[in-house]
XYZ file of C-alpha atoms in Angstrom:
562
model
C 118.056 198.348 -51.175
C 119.744 194.700 -50.487
C 117.868 193.380 -53.569
C 120.310 195.279 -55.948
C 122.671 192.582 -54.804
C 120.633 189.348 -55.521
C 122.780 186.872 -57.024
C 121.419 187.202 -60.382
C 121.818 191.099 -59.982
C 125.452 191.307 -58.229
C 127.607 190.932 -61.415
C 125.449 193.995 -62.944
C 125.139 195.883 -59.902
C 128.550 195.926 -59.832
C 129.647 196.734 -62.699
C 127.148 199.851 -62.607
C 129.201 200.367 -59.297
C 132.449 200.397 -61.145
C 131.246 202.602 -63.978
C 129.795 205.176 -61.533
C 133.483 204.856 -59.944
C 135.090 206.027 -62.965
C 131.947 208.682 -64.185
C 131.951 210.800 -61.090
C 136.381 210.974 -61.162
C 135.281 212.127 -64.619
C 132.784 214.653 -63.401
C 135.879 216.398 -61.467
C 137.451 217.572 -64.864
C 135.030 220.505 -65.299
C 135.691 221.732 -62.054
C 139.550 221.193 -62.528
C 139.321 222.708 -66.001
C 137.757 226.045 -64.579
C 139.908 226.367 -61.669
C 143.215 225.565 -64.155
C 142.027 228.333 -66.626
C 141.304 230.795 -64.392
C 144.479 230.140 -62.176
C 146.919 229.323 -64.760
C 145.992 230.450 -68.486
C 144.629 234.056 -67.399
C 148.153 234.303 -65.624
C 150.341 233.249 -68.178
C 148.405 233.880 -71.167
C 149.467 230.456 -73.057
C 147.483 229.508 -75.538
C 149.257 226.190 -75.764
C 148.076 225.428 -71.918
C 144.684 226.350 -72.939
C 144.411 223.646 -75.808
C 146.000 221.190 -73.851
C 143.931 221.577 -71.081
C 140.702 221.680 -73.449
C 142.198 218.061 -75.228
C 142.414 216.628 -71.581
C 138.785 217.935 -70.949
C 137.664 216.366 -74.019
C 138.713 212.781 -73.352
C 137.557 213.059 -69.937
C 134.315 213.850 -71.615
C 134.444 211.291 -74.038
C 135.103 208.549 -71.042
C 132.348 209.695 -69.042
C 129.995 209.331 -72.085
C 131.048 205.726 -72.247
C 130.718 205.504 -68.426
C 127.492 206.880 -68.565
C 126.298 204.277 -70.904
C 128.012 201.639 -69.324
C 126.208 202.161 -66.091
C 122.872 202.637 -67.876
C 123.278 199.544 -70.040
C 124.239 197.466 -66.740
C 121.302 198.396 -65.060
C 119.006 197.643 -68.079
C 120.613 194.275 -68.394
C 119.957 194.012 -64.604
C 116.321 194.917 -65.303
C 116.188 192.106 -67.897
C 117.724 189.704 -65.731
C 115.583 190.225 -62.809
C 112.597 189.617 -64.963
C 113.719 186.720 -66.321
C 114.045 185.596 -62.874
C 111.016 186.607 -61.151
C 108.756 186.949 -64.249
C 108.232 183.363 -64.722
C 107.858 182.769 -61.133
C 105.657 185.600 -60.039
C 103.429 184.375 -62.795
C 103.373 180.634 -61.365
C 102.631 182.505 -58.102
C 99.645 184.304 -59.545
C 97.798 181.155 -61.057
C 98.577 178.854 -57.978
C 97.623 181.771 -55.761
C 94.153 182.712 -58.155
C 93.474 178.916 -57.988
C 93.486 178.656 -53.759
C 89.973 179.055 -52.028
C 89.070 182.274 -51.770
C 90.567 183.760 -54.698
C 94.082 185.251 -55.166
C 95.709 187.417 -52.491
C 98.843 188.560 -54.284
C 97.285 189.912 -57.603
C 100.039 192.420 -57.551
C 103.008 190.631 -57.714
C 103.530 190.659 -61.314
C 103.045 194.597 -61.023
C 105.598 194.478 -58.298
C 108.184 192.790 -60.722
C 107.355 195.329 -63.222
C 108.009 198.255 -60.725
C 111.192 196.356 -60.176
C 112.416 196.419 -63.604
C 111.359 199.964 -64.235
C 113.309 201.353 -61.256
C 116.353 199.768 -62.506
C 115.932 201.748 -65.788
C 114.984 204.904 -64.331
C 116.503 207.809 -63.109
C 116.099 207.237 -59.627
C 118.904 204.643 -59.180
C 121.660 206.643 -60.681
C 121.007 208.577 -57.373
C 121.827 205.779 -55.103
C 124.743 205.100 -56.982
C 126.032 208.766 -56.824
C 125.122 209.305 -53.526
C 128.463 208.118 -51.957
C 130.346 210.515 -53.767
C 128.700 213.073 -52.039
C 131.205 213.213 -49.061
C 134.273 213.099 -51.440
C 132.956 216.359 -52.961
C 132.278 218.299 -49.609
C 136.057 217.133 -48.735
C 137.380 218.620 -51.804
C 135.373 221.566 -51.013
C 137.391 221.692 -47.280
C 140.390 221.422 -49.248
C 139.683 224.771 -51.278
C 138.958 226.480 -47.984
C 136.886 225.450 -44.548
C 134.326 228.313 -44.799
C 133.679 226.656 -47.875
C 133.632 223.349 -46.914
C 131.511 224.393 -43.874
C 128.609 226.018 -46.039
C 128.583 222.973 -48.466
C 128.083 220.400 -45.438
C 125.261 222.566 -44.172
C 123.796 222.793 -47.228
C 123.907 218.977 -48.091
C 122.739 218.690 -44.177
C 120.049 220.400 -44.651
C 118.894 218.605 -47.990
C 119.581 215.097 -46.369
C 117.068 216.515 -43.653
C 114.409 217.144 -46.465
C 114.958 213.723 -47.812
C 113.875 211.977 -44.352
C 111.070 214.826 -43.928
C 109.931 213.687 -47.647
C 109.658 210.362 -46.880
C 107.588 210.986 -43.738
C 105.341 213.156 -45.724
C 104.758 211.069 -48.749
C 104.715 207.465 -46.859
C 100.774 207.771 -45.950
C 99.649 209.370 -49.208
C 102.020 206.757 -51.489
C 100.579 204.030 -49.737
C 96.716 205.294 -50.158
C 97.257 206.238 -53.908
C 98.844 202.670 -54.411
C 95.579 201.105 -52.705
C 92.857 203.142 -54.059
C 94.667 202.527 -57.650
C 94.779 198.839 -57.092
C 91.288 198.307 -55.871
C 89.832 200.532 -59.032
C 92.032 197.985 -61.261
C 90.485 195.075 -59.646
C 87.039 196.713 -60.400
C 87.594 196.965 -63.888
C 89.131 193.217 -64.435
C 85.850 192.382 -62.869
C 83.671 194.631 -65.227
C 85.741 193.100 -68.331
C 85.534 189.508 -67.188
C 81.701 189.830 -66.676
C 81.071 192.158 -69.725
C 78.575 190.023 -71.031
C 76.158 189.822 -68.243
C 77.293 193.821 -67.483
C 76.003 194.473 -70.864
C 73.143 192.314 -71.465
C 71.470 193.668 -68.459
C 71.780 197.209 -68.838
C 74.405 197.227 -65.668
C 76.906 199.361 -67.813
C 75.772 203.115 -67.039
C 76.035 201.656 -63.343
C 79.176 200.039 -63.580
C 80.787 202.934 -65.254
C 79.089 205.171 -62.215
C 80.765 202.826 -59.643
C 84.051 203.111 -61.410
C 83.926 207.299 -61.659
C 83.574 206.686 -57.724
C 86.376 204.750 -57.210
C 88.518 206.349 -60.062
C 87.736 209.923 -58.222
C 89.234 208.324 -55.004
C 92.274 207.581 -57.244
C 92.940 210.735 -58.626
C 92.540 212.889 -55.002
C 94.804 210.112 -53.364
C 97.135 211.428 -56.276
C 96.619 214.757 -55.686
C 97.258 214.592 -52.293
C 100.465 212.925 -52.934
C 101.386 215.278 -56.236
C 100.808 218.019 -53.915
C 103.547 217.239 -51.314
C 105.897 215.846 -53.669
C 105.473 219.006 -56.078
C 105.931 221.542 -53.242
C 108.719 219.493 -51.797
C 110.342 219.404 -55.202
C 109.863 222.908 -55.714
C 111.576 224.059 -52.339
C 114.452 221.133 -52.764
C 115.427 223.035 -56.337
C 114.893 226.644 -54.720
C 117.345 226.087 -52.091
C 120.096 224.313 -54.164
C 119.931 227.334 -56.389
C 120.002 229.584 -53.372
C 122.904 227.565 -51.923
C 124.747 227.846 -55.239
C 124.029 231.528 -55.067
C 125.328 231.373 -51.622
C 128.787 229.910 -52.187
C 129.195 231.976 -55.111
C 128.837 234.976 -53.004
C 130.954 233.461 -50.117
C 133.839 232.652 -52.418
C 133.888 236.068 -53.973
C 134.004 237.525 -50.499
C 136.974 235.035 -50.028
C 138.625 236.393 -53.560
C 137.740 240.114 -52.335
C 139.755 239.169 -48.773
C 142.616 237.332 -51.168
C 141.715 233.595 -49.414
C 140.916 232.309 -52.582
C 141.570 232.714 -56.168
C 138.717 233.576 -58.780
C 139.101 229.454 -60.287
C 138.660 228.044 -56.850
C 135.848 230.087 -56.476
C 134.062 228.823 -59.756
C 135.499 225.230 -59.431
C 134.067 225.026 -55.982
C 130.274 226.497 -57.506
C 130.675 223.558 -59.645
C 131.389 221.127 -57.370
C 128.842 221.758 -54.684
C 126.308 221.785 -58.074
C 127.210 217.907 -58.209
C 127.413 217.339 -54.693
C 123.766 218.357 -53.913
C 122.456 216.762 -57.463
C 122.433 213.295 -55.997
C 120.363 214.393 -53.240
C 117.942 216.255 -55.169
C 117.403 213.102 -57.198
C 116.776 211.025 -54.131
C 113.959 213.586 -53.268
C 112.386 213.915 -56.591
C 112.385 210.063 -57.254
C 111.561 209.417 -53.587
C 108.289 207.819 -54.868
C 109.927 205.278 -57.416
C 112.335 204.456 -54.842
C 109.568 203.409 -52.181
C 107.664 201.554 -54.611
C 110.564 199.395 -55.372
C 111.667 199.016 -52.135
C 107.983 197.917 -50.961
C 107.553 195.797 -54.390
C 111.002 193.939 -52.970
C 109.665 193.422 -49.643
C 106.056 191.996 -51.036
C 107.656 189.363 -53.535
C 110.215 188.402 -51.171
C 108.059 187.676 -48.453
C 105.575 185.722 -51.052
C 108.434 183.946 -52.800
C 109.862 182.757 -49.389
C 106.627 180.906 -48.365
C 106.472 179.140 -51.626
C 108.397 175.688 -51.443
C 108.178 172.364 -52.848
C 107.045 169.819 -50.810
C 107.780 167.010 -52.957
C 110.972 166.913 -55.289
C 110.642 163.188 -55.565
C 109.605 162.389 -58.931
C 106.535 159.540 -58.075
C 106.293 156.515 -60.615
C 102.925 157.470 -63.308
C 99.992 156.395 -61.052
C 97.618 153.682 -62.576
C 94.616 155.596 -60.998
C 93.585 154.632 -57.434
C 91.581 156.996 -56.059
C 91.325 157.035 -52.338
C 89.709 159.971 -49.618
C 90.099 159.515 -46.379
C 87.852 161.422 -44.251
C 88.149 164.783 -45.998
C 87.071 167.992 -44.311
C 87.126 171.252 -46.345
C 86.429 174.939 -45.181
C 87.619 178.042 -43.959
C 88.845 178.395 -39.996
C 86.340 181.501 -39.739
C 83.130 179.371 -41.148
C 81.200 177.998 -38.449
C 80.517 174.537 -40.478
C 83.013 173.086 -43.435
C 81.963 172.952 -47.117
C 83.151 169.147 -47.337
C 82.352 167.180 -43.986
C 84.136 163.662 -43.749
C 83.996 162.569 -47.194
C 85.595 158.776 -47.864
C 85.230 156.330 -50.574
C 87.457 154.485 -52.975
C 87.747 154.004 -56.782
C 90.066 151.455 -58.508
C 91.768 152.357 -61.581
C 89.324 152.360 -64.462
C 86.335 152.977 -61.955
C 83.630 155.344 -63.258
C 81.746 157.527 -60.292
C 78.919 159.626 -60.629
C 78.786 162.410 -58.001
C 75.290 164.251 -57.616
C 73.664 166.374 -55.320
C 71.796 169.593 -55.027
C 73.147 172.930 -55.866
C 75.674 174.373 -53.200
C 76.376 170.716 -51.852
C 79.907 170.757 -52.306
C 80.658 168.963 -55.519
C 82.602 171.224 -57.364
C 84.510 171.922 -54.189
C 85.047 167.720 -54.069
C 86.202 167.956 -57.710
C 88.918 170.427 -57.066
C 89.766 168.710 -53.596
C 90.541 165.400 -55.711
C 92.498 167.313 -58.516
C 94.760 168.573 -55.432
C 94.079 172.367 -56.493
C 93.087 172.892 -53.337
C 93.781 171.387 -49.663
C 91.713 169.727 -47.104
C 91.564 170.809 -43.813
C 91.914 167.241 -42.267
C 91.874 164.079 -44.083
C 93.703 163.052 -47.379
C 93.192 162.692 -50.933
C 95.540 159.451 -52.339
C 96.303 158.943 -55.814
C 98.039 155.594 -55.722
C 98.433 155.736 -52.167
C 100.375 158.944 -52.510
C 99.183 162.423 -51.270
C 98.035 164.349 -53.956
C 98.914 167.557 -51.983
C 102.871 166.348 -52.273
C 102.885 165.598 -56.127
C 104.843 167.436 -58.240
C 102.230 169.838 -60.078
C 103.941 169.685 -63.170
C 104.418 165.880 -63.092
C 100.968 165.299 -62.074
C 99.495 167.224 -64.389
C 100.217 164.947 -67.187
C 97.950 162.186 -65.530
C 94.852 164.438 -64.925
C 92.040 165.798 -66.972
C 89.616 168.417 -65.545
C 86.579 170.019 -67.579
C 85.252 172.703 -65.155
C 81.772 173.921 -64.928
C 83.123 177.431 -66.697
C 85.702 176.599 -69.523
C 87.793 179.264 -70.153
C 90.179 178.594 -73.283
C 92.902 180.514 -74.403
C 93.916 183.211 -77.433
C 95.495 179.999 -79.575
C 94.748 177.834 -82.003
C 92.534 174.696 -81.408
C 95.604 172.473 -81.613
C 96.981 174.594 -78.722
C 94.111 174.397 -76.407
C 93.609 170.987 -76.559
C 97.706 169.986 -76.192
C 97.419 172.110 -72.979
C 99.783 175.135 -74.468
C 102.706 173.121 -74.534
C 104.914 171.225 -77.107
C 102.347 170.079 -79.788
C 101.774 165.845 -80.015
C 99.678 165.966 -83.369
C 98.930 162.235 -82.883
C 97.681 162.770 -79.454
C 96.024 165.848 -80.009
C 93.992 164.095 -82.882
C 93.221 161.306 -80.628
C 92.065 163.086 -77.729
C 89.579 164.969 -79.943
C 88.407 162.100 -81.590
C 88.125 160.494 -78.144
C 85.906 163.405 -76.988
C 83.829 163.740 -80.664
C 84.826 166.791 -81.520
C 87.218 165.445 -84.446
C 84.405 166.287 -87.401
C 83.360 169.616 -85.478
C 87.014 170.905 -85.485
C 87.487 169.936 -89.136
C 84.362 172.158 -90.244
C 86.058 174.989 -88.469
C 88.102 177.376 -90.979
C 91.371 176.370 -90.730
C 90.414 173.262 -88.867
C 93.224 172.661 -86.007
C 94.933 175.985 -86.668
C 91.924 177.937 -86.278
C 92.814 180.651 -83.789
C 89.956 180.948 -80.939
C 90.385 184.340 -80.114
C 90.124 185.560 -76.502
C 88.912 183.211 -74.261
C 87.497 180.968 -77.396
C 84.945 183.926 -78.128
C 84.842 182.573 -81.791
C 83.067 179.226 -80.371
C 79.517 178.437 -79.530
C 79.176 177.242 -75.929
C 78.592 173.234 -77.306
C 81.917 173.489 -79.359
C 83.823 174.947 -75.846
C 82.993 172.079 -73.710
C 83.705 169.446 -76.338
C 87.202 171.190 -77.014
C 87.458 171.442 -73.488
C 86.571 167.757 -73.190
C 89.347 166.915 -75.455
C 91.793 169.215 -73.662
C 91.267 166.538 -70.732
C 91.332 164.201 -72.377
C 94.863 164.766 -74.066
C 97.972 162.623 -73.519
C 95.974 159.310 -71.834
C 94.936 160.766 -68.351
C 94.877 157.986 -65.327
C 92.159 160.434 -63.534
C 89.733 162.557 -65.278
C 87.158 164.618 -63.328
C 84.112 165.899 -65.546
C 81.986 169.205 -63.648
C 78.548 169.039 -65.622
C 79.924 167.877 -69.008
C 76.831 168.198 -70.841
C 75.768 171.529 -69.953
C 75.690 172.981 -73.226
C 75.456 169.225 -75.004
C 72.889 168.140 -77.555
C 71.792 164.604 -77.951
C 74.617 164.147 -80.524
C 77.218 165.487 -77.778
C 75.869 163.598 -74.947
C 76.378 160.289 -77.117
C 79.999 161.610 -77.527
C 80.601 162.186 -74.142
C 79.104 158.688 -73.089
C 81.442 157.192 -75.559
C 84.581 159.192 -74.314
C 83.688 157.928 -70.824
C 83.377 154.699 -72.045
C 86.682 154.619 -73.903
C 88.157 155.943 -70.855
C 87.031 153.084 -68.434
C 88.381 150.859 -70.906
C 91.741 152.407 -70.929
C 91.801 151.756 -67.271
C 91.686 155.594 -66.319
C 89.472 156.382 -63.181
C 86.627 159.098 -63.956
C 84.346 160.901 -61.747
C 81.776 162.678 -63.234
C 79.763 165.744 -61.639
C 75.850 165.962 -63.363
C 72.289 165.634 -62.589
C 70.868 163.981 -66.091
C 69.927 160.053 -65.603
C 71.742 159.864 -69.129
C 75.150 160.392 -67.739
C 74.525 158.340 -64.757
C 73.540 155.201 -66.026
C 76.391 153.844 -68.127
C 78.707 154.444 -64.849
C 79.902 151.894 -62.127
C 79.471 153.808 -58.973
C 77.111 156.693 -57.707
C 77.574 159.227 -54.719
C 75.259 161.216 -53.721
C 76.480 164.330 -51.537
C 74.152 166.463 -49.571
C 75.421 169.620 -47.878
C 79.266 168.775 -48.007
C 78.230 165.005 -46.529
C 78.494 161.832 -48.419
C 74.684 160.706 -48.091
C 75.062 157.531 -49.867
C 77.658 155.507 -51.949
C 77.271 152.207 -54.216
C 76.327 150.785 -57.725
C 75.211 153.290 -59.806
C 72.116 150.779 -61.102
C 70.942 150.071 -57.803
C 71.316 153.769 -56.279
C 69.208 155.205 -58.948
C 66.729 152.526 -58.631
C 66.548 153.426 -54.812
C 66.455 157.106 -54.595
C 65.182 158.268 -58.381
C 62.256 155.812 -59.559
C 60.864 158.839 -62.072
C 64.244 158.763 -63.316
C 65.187 162.121 -62.489
C 68.535 162.818 -60.797
C 67.375 166.149 -60.060
C 64.675 164.696 -57.246
C 67.374 163.154 -55.178
C 67.549 165.834 -53.050
C 63.665 165.591 -52.393
C 63.541 161.620 -52.189
C 66.684 161.771 -49.384
C 64.547 164.422 -47.230
C 67.007 167.222 -48.007
């Protein structure tokens, strides 16, 4: 458990260890009290001695209370410190991981951080701080009498052996239970994200049945794990109780043979119970201990692989975009999705990217923005590889309107302002530029209108205009619009055309992905993407005249023989 001495946790861990030292010393007081009462008070019949022993014990118990509280508080503070340190980083990694090609691979890192925090505030952690005291208690048992020491040591060895056996017996069921639980959770997440599709097409019963099957496997895995841990825990408790009875019987026999006093017999029994308690806690809390250890290893592996490639702050870009033989795909794929695409745009130029469905247009948009990294080739913004830019710095100069627009549970202004510190003038200017200002003013609270989960209170067209305003916020230098007019009416399309013209006038480079000629005629250049390859590139008016005499961009694939 070296992670307990992580730099952010080390002072609090050491404080908890110091509190455990004093706490365990005070826990010797009940045994010593019983020893003195039986051996001194009963023989001397001294009330004064009994009163003094009781007062000393009371002081020790008060100190025990404060040390126990201090240890618990230190570990709770360690949990908060860990959450403050890992929480933002894990969410950051989770978001970046989810944006990668193929989806998120480390969806449980936030859960792992929560597991560590929960472990630090649970009872299992106390066993780790109390376990080093077991040899000291056993040594005191040897001082009472060698036979009692040997008996107690034998019991401790058996319990430690049970700890090892418990790990071997529960490792497989624990991993299976966690894996099944994660599968069921991912399925529920997918079902809730697609709730409209599930409800609209009558899939609820089928989805519930699939979840029921997955959940049954979870319950069966948990039942197998619970069966092992329950039997092991019951055996340990019975063994510990039997050991105490055995030590008491051994002590009584030694008292009868005049090898021990009754006080030593009682004190030894109390010490044995205290010595075996951490071992029992280790067994009962083994599942949480294993989960915490696994969570730390997973987090450590993920965080160690994340490095900031570019630390130097680059100057604000002007908007020159260069794609140099960009190739993208997975190693396992026979054919890449993007095949050697190259073109250049100067600051203030506008490009229309067209092609049939599944030709790689959205993939190319994500490569241009640096969301995905090409297998080979380079996407450059003002000569610098976008993959090497500091994403926090670069994001302020980029605007992106994806096909599927997701808004956050906040106000209209917060969504347009990208959930950061609001600049009212920039928010209003972006909304006006996107043609959304009048629309927003008609909402119940204007810019302060809460949108609800994922902007559920808005229509598709309203979400698209607010998403467009978000893309235009802060005067970006490169804007990528993926099917920006998919949900717009004629007025919305006019507002979109005006927004693109305003961006061009302001020196912003714009890439528009679409099919409608009304969007493409006002652009400077047109790129035709077929099956991941750049089929043609040139001035928009000549390209449309060449490939779409019927003025239907949708006919381009047919015109190209695709």
